[in-house]
Coordinates of C-alpha atoms in Angstrom, one line a residue:
X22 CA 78.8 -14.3 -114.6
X23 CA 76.5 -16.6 -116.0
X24 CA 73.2 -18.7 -114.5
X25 CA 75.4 -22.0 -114.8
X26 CA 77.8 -20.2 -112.0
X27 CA 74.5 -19.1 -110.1
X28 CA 73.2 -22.4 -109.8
X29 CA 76.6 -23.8 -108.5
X30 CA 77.0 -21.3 -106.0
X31 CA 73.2 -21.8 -104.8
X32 CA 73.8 -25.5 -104.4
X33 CA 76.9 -24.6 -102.7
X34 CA 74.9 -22.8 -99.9
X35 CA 71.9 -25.2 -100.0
X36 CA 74.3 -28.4 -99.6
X37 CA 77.0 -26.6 -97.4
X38 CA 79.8 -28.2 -99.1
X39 CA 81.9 -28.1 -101.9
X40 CA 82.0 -32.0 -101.8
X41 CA 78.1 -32.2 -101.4
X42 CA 77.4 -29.6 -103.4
X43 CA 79.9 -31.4 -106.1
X44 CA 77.9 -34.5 -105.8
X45 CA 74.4 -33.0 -106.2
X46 CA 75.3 -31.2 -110.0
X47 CA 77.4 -34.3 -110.8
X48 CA 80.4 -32.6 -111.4
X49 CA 84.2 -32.9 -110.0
X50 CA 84.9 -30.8 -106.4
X51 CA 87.7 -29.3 -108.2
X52 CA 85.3 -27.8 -110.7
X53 CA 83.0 -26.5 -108.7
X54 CA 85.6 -24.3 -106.8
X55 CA 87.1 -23.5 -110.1
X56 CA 83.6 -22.3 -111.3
X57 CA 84.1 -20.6 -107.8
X58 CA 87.1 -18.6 -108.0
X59 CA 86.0 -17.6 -111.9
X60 CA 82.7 -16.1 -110.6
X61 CA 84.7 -14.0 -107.6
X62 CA 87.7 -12.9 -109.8
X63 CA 84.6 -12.0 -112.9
X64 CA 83.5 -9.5 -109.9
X65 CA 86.6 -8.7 -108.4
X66 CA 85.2 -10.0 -104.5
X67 CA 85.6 -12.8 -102.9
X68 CA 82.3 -14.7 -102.0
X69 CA 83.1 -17.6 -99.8
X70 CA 85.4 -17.1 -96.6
X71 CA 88.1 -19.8 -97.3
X72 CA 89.4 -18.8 -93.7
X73 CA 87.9 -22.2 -92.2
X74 CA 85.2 -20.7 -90.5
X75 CA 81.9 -22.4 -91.3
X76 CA 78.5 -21.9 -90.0
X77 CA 76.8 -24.5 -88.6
X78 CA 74.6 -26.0 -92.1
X79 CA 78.4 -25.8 -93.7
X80 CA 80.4 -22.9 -95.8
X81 CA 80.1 -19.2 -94.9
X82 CA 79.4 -16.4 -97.2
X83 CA 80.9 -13.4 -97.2
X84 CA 78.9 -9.8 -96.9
X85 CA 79.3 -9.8 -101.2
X86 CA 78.1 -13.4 -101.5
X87 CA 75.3 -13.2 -99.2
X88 CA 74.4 -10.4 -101.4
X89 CA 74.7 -12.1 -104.6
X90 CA 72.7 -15.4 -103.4
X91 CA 69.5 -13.4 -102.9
X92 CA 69.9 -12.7 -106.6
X93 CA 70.8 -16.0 -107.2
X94 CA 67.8 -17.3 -106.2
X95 CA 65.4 -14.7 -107.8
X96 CA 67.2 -14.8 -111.3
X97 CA 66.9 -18.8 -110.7
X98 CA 63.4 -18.4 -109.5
X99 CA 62.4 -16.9 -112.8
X100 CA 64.0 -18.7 -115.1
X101 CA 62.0 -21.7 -113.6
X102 CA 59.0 -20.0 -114.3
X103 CA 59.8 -19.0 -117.5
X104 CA 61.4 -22.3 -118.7
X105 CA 57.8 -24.0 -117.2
X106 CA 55.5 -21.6 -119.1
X107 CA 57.3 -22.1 -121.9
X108 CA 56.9 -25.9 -121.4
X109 CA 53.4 -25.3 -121.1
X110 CA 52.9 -23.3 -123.9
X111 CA 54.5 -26.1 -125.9
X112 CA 52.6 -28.7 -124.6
X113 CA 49.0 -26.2 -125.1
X114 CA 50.2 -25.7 -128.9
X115 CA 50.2 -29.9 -129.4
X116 CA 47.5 -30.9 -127.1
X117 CA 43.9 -32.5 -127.4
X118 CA 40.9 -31.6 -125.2
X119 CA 38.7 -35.0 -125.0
X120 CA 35.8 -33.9 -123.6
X121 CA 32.0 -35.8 -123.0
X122 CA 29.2 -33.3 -123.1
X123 CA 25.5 -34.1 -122.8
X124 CA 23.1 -33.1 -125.9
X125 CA 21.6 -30.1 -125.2
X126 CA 24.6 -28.6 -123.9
X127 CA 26.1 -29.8 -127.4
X128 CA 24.0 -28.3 -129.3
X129 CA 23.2 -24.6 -127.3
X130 CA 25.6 -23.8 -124.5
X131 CA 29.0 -25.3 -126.3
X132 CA 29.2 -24.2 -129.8
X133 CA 29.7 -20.1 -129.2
X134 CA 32.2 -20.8 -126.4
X135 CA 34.0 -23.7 -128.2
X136 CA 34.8 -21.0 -131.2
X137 CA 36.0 -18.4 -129.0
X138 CA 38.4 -20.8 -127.6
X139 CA 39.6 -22.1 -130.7
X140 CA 40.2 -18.5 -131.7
X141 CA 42.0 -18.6 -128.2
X142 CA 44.4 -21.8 -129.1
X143 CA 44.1 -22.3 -132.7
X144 CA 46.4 -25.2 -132.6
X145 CA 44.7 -27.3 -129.9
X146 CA 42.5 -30.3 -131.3
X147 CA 39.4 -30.1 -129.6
X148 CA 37.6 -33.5 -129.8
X149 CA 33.7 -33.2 -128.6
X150 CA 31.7 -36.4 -127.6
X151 CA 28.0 -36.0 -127.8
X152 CA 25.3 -38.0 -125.9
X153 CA 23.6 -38.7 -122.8
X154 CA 24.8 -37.6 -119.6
X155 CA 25.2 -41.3 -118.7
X156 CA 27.0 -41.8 -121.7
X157 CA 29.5 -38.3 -120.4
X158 CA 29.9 -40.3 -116.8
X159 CA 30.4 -43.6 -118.8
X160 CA 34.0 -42.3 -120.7
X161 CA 35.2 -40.5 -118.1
X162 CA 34.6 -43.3 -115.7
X163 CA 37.2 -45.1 -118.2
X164 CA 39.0 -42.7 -119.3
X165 CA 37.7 -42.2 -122.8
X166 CA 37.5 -38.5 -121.9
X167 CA 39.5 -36.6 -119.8
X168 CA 36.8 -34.3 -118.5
X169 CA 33.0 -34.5 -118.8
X170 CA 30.2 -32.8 -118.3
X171 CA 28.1 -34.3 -115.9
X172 CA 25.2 -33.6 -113.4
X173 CA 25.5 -32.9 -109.8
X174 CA 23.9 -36.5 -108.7
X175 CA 26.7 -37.7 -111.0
X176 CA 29.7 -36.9 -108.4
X177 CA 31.7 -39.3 -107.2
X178 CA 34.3 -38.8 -105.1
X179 CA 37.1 -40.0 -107.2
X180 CA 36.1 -37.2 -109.2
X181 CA 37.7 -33.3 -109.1
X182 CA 35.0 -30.9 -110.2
X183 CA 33.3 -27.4 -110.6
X184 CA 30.0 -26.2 -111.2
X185 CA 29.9 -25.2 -114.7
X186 CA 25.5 -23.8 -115.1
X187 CA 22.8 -24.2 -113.1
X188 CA 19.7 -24.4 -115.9
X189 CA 15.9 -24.3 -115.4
X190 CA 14.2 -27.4 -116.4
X191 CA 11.1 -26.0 -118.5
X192 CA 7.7 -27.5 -120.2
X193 CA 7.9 -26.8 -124.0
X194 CA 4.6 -26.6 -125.7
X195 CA 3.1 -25.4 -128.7
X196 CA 0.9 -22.4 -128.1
X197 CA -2.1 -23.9 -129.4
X198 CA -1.3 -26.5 -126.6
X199 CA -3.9 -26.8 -123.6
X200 CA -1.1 -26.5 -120.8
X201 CA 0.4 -22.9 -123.3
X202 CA -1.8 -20.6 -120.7
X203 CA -1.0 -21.9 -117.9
X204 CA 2.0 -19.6 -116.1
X205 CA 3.5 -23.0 -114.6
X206 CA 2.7 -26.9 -114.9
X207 CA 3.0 -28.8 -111.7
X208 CA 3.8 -32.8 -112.9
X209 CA 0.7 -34.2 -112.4
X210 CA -0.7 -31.7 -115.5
X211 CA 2.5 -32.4 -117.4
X212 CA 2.1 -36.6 -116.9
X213 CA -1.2 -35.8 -118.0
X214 CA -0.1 -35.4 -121.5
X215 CA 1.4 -37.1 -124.3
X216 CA 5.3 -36.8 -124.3
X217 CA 7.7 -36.7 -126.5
X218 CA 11.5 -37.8 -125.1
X219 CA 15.3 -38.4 -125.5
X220 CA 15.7 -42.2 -125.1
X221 CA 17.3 -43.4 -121.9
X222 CA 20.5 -42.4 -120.8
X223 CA 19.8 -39.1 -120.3
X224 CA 19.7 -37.8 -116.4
X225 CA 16.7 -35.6 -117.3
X226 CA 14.6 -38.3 -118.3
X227 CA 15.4 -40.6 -115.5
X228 CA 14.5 -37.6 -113.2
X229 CA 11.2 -37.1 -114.9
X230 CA 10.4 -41.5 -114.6
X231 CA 11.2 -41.0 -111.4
X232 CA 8.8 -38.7 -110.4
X233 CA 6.5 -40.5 -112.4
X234 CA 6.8 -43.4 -110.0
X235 CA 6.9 -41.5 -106.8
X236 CA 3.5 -40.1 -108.1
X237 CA 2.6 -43.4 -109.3
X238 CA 1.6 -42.1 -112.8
X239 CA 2.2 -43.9 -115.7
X240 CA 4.0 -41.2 -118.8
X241 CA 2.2 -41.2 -121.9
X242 CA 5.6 -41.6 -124.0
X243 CA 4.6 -41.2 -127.5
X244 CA 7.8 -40.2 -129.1
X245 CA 11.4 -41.3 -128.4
X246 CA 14.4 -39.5 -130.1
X247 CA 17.9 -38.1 -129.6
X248 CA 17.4 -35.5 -132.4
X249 CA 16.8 -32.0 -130.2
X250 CA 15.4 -30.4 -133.2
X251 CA 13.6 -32.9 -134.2
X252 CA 12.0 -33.3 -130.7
X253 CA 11.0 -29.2 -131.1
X254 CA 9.1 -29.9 -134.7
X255 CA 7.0 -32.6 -132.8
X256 CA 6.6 -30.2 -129.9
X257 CA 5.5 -26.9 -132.1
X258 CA 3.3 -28.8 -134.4
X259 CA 1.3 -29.8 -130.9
X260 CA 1.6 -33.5 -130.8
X261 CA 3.3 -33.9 -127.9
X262 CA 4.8 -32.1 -124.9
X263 CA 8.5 -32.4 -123.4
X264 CA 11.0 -31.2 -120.5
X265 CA 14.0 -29.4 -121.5
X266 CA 17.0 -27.2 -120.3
X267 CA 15.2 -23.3 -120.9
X268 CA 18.4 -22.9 -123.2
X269 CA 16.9 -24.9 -125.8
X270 CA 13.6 -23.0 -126.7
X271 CA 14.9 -19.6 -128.5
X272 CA 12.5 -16.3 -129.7
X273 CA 12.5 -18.3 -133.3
X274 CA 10.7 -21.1 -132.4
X275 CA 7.0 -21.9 -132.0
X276 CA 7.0 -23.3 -128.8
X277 CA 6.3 -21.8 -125.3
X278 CA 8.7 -22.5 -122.2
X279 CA 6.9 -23.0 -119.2
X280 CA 8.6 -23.2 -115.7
X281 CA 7.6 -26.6 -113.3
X282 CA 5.6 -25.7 -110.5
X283 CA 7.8 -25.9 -108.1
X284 CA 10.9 -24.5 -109.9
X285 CA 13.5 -27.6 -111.3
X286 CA 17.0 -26.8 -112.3
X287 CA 19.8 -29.0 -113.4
X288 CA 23.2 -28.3 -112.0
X289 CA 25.6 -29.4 -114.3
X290 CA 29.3 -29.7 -113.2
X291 CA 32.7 -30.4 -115.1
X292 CA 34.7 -33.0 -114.1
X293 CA 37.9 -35.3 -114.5
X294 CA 39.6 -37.8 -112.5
X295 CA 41.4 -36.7 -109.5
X296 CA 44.2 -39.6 -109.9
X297 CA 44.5 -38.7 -113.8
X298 CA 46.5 -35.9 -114.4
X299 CA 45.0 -33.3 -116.5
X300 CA 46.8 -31.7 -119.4
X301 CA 47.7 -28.3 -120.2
X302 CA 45.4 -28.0 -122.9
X303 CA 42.3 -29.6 -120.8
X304 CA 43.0 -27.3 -117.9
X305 CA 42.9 -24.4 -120.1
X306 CA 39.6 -25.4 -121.7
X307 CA 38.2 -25.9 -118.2
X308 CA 39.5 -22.4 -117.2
X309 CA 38.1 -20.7 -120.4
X310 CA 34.5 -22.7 -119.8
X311 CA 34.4 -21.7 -116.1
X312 CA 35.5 -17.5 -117.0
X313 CA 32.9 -17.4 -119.7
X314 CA 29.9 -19.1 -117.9

């Protein structure tokens, strides 16, 4: 017995002929019933009643064949899950994760979980784009990427996606700055101030203009750059104030996180395209991200 003789006597009952059944494995009829006979006379029973009784969807099985199909279709079941995880796994070992991620998530959230997934799949290629969140909705939106990081206002929905953190939006200041004692800055006090800022295409500076406007204050913008830590040296030397994700500021830097008054967060999701099918490898990426939050 071997699965080759399973799989033509499980076609035999799921066509219900051995003409049908013949047709569907592209083989000769007379081959099938030889592969047939071999299988009952390998077992020493016969399998299917050649008396010319049929039941109604085609051949009959005997009490020893009904038998043996219920194996049939487990030992089949499982070696189609084991040839597709094996498929998969081939197709993990030689894939690419193309993934868009904003900047401060680049820099603080990503780089721990990025190495304990390597050390996961050592043999995946794992290619990182930094920038804007704009920039992260920009190639996926053609496909530059096949997932991004992108914020909840961001959803579209042609998009499949999951929310990855939900982060505090904080004042940093130095703590010889004039807003460092107050327990929270509302955003009149932090307008109030000169600012130093990522340049546009980031969704955190958009939000904070836009305030700005519905407030109808004009922000003292006295510094524009991209370069987080050079946006923290301006910050702890005092010569200007900013707004960034609370993961940024850390116990070794000289700068104070303060919380909005009201409360802001950020809910950042990951996403891909639901009509682009999403590898192995990006899937497992995805996985790992959401499992270790």
């Amino acid at each position: 017995m071997d699965i080759r003789q399973l799989k033509h006597l499980d076609n035999l009952v799921k066509y219900g002929s051995f003409t049908r059944a013949a047709e569907k494995l592209n083989l000769a009829q007379p081959a099938l019933s030889q592969s047939i006979k071999r299988l009952e006379q390998s077992l020493g029973v016969t399998l299917v009643d050649r008396s010319g009784s049929r039941q109604e969807n085609g051949i009959r099985l005997t009490a020893e064949g009904l038998a043996l199909h219920q194996h049939a279709v487990l030992i089949l079941k499982q070696l189609s899950q084991a040839e597709a995880h094996i498929r998969a796994m081939a197709e993990l070992a030689k894939g690419e994760v193309r993934i868009a991620v904003p900047g401060m998530l680049g820099s603080f959230y990503l780089p721990s979980r990025v190495m304990a997934f390597r050390h996961q799949y050592p043999d995946l290629k794992l290619s990182l784009f930094e920038g804007g969140t704009r920039d992260a909705l920009r190639m996926l939106e053609q496909e530059e990427v096949d997932i991004a990081i992108i914020t909840a206002q961001d959803l579209k929905p042609e998009f499949e996606s999951c929310l990855l953190i939900r982060e505090q939006m904080v004042v940093a200041s130095s703590p010889e700055h004039p807003l460092a004692t107050n327990e929270a800055v509302t955003l009149e006090q932090f307008f109030a101030h000169e600012l130093v800022m990522f340049k546009p295409g980031y969704f955190h500076r958009e939000w904070m203009l836009s305030r700005a406007r519905e407030l109808q204050l004009e922000p003292r913008i006295a510094f524009e750059t991209n370069l987080i830590n050079l946006i923290k040296q301006i910050v702890s030397q005092g010569f200007a104030v900013t707004s960034v994700l609370e993961m940024v500021v850390n116990e070794r830097d000289d700068i104070i996180a303060l919380p909005f008054a009201p409360p802001v967060y950020l809910d950042l999701h990951i996403a891909w395209k639901k009509q682009r099918p999403v590898s192995q490898a990006d899937r497992a990426f995805v996985e790992f991200l959401l499992t270790n939050k």
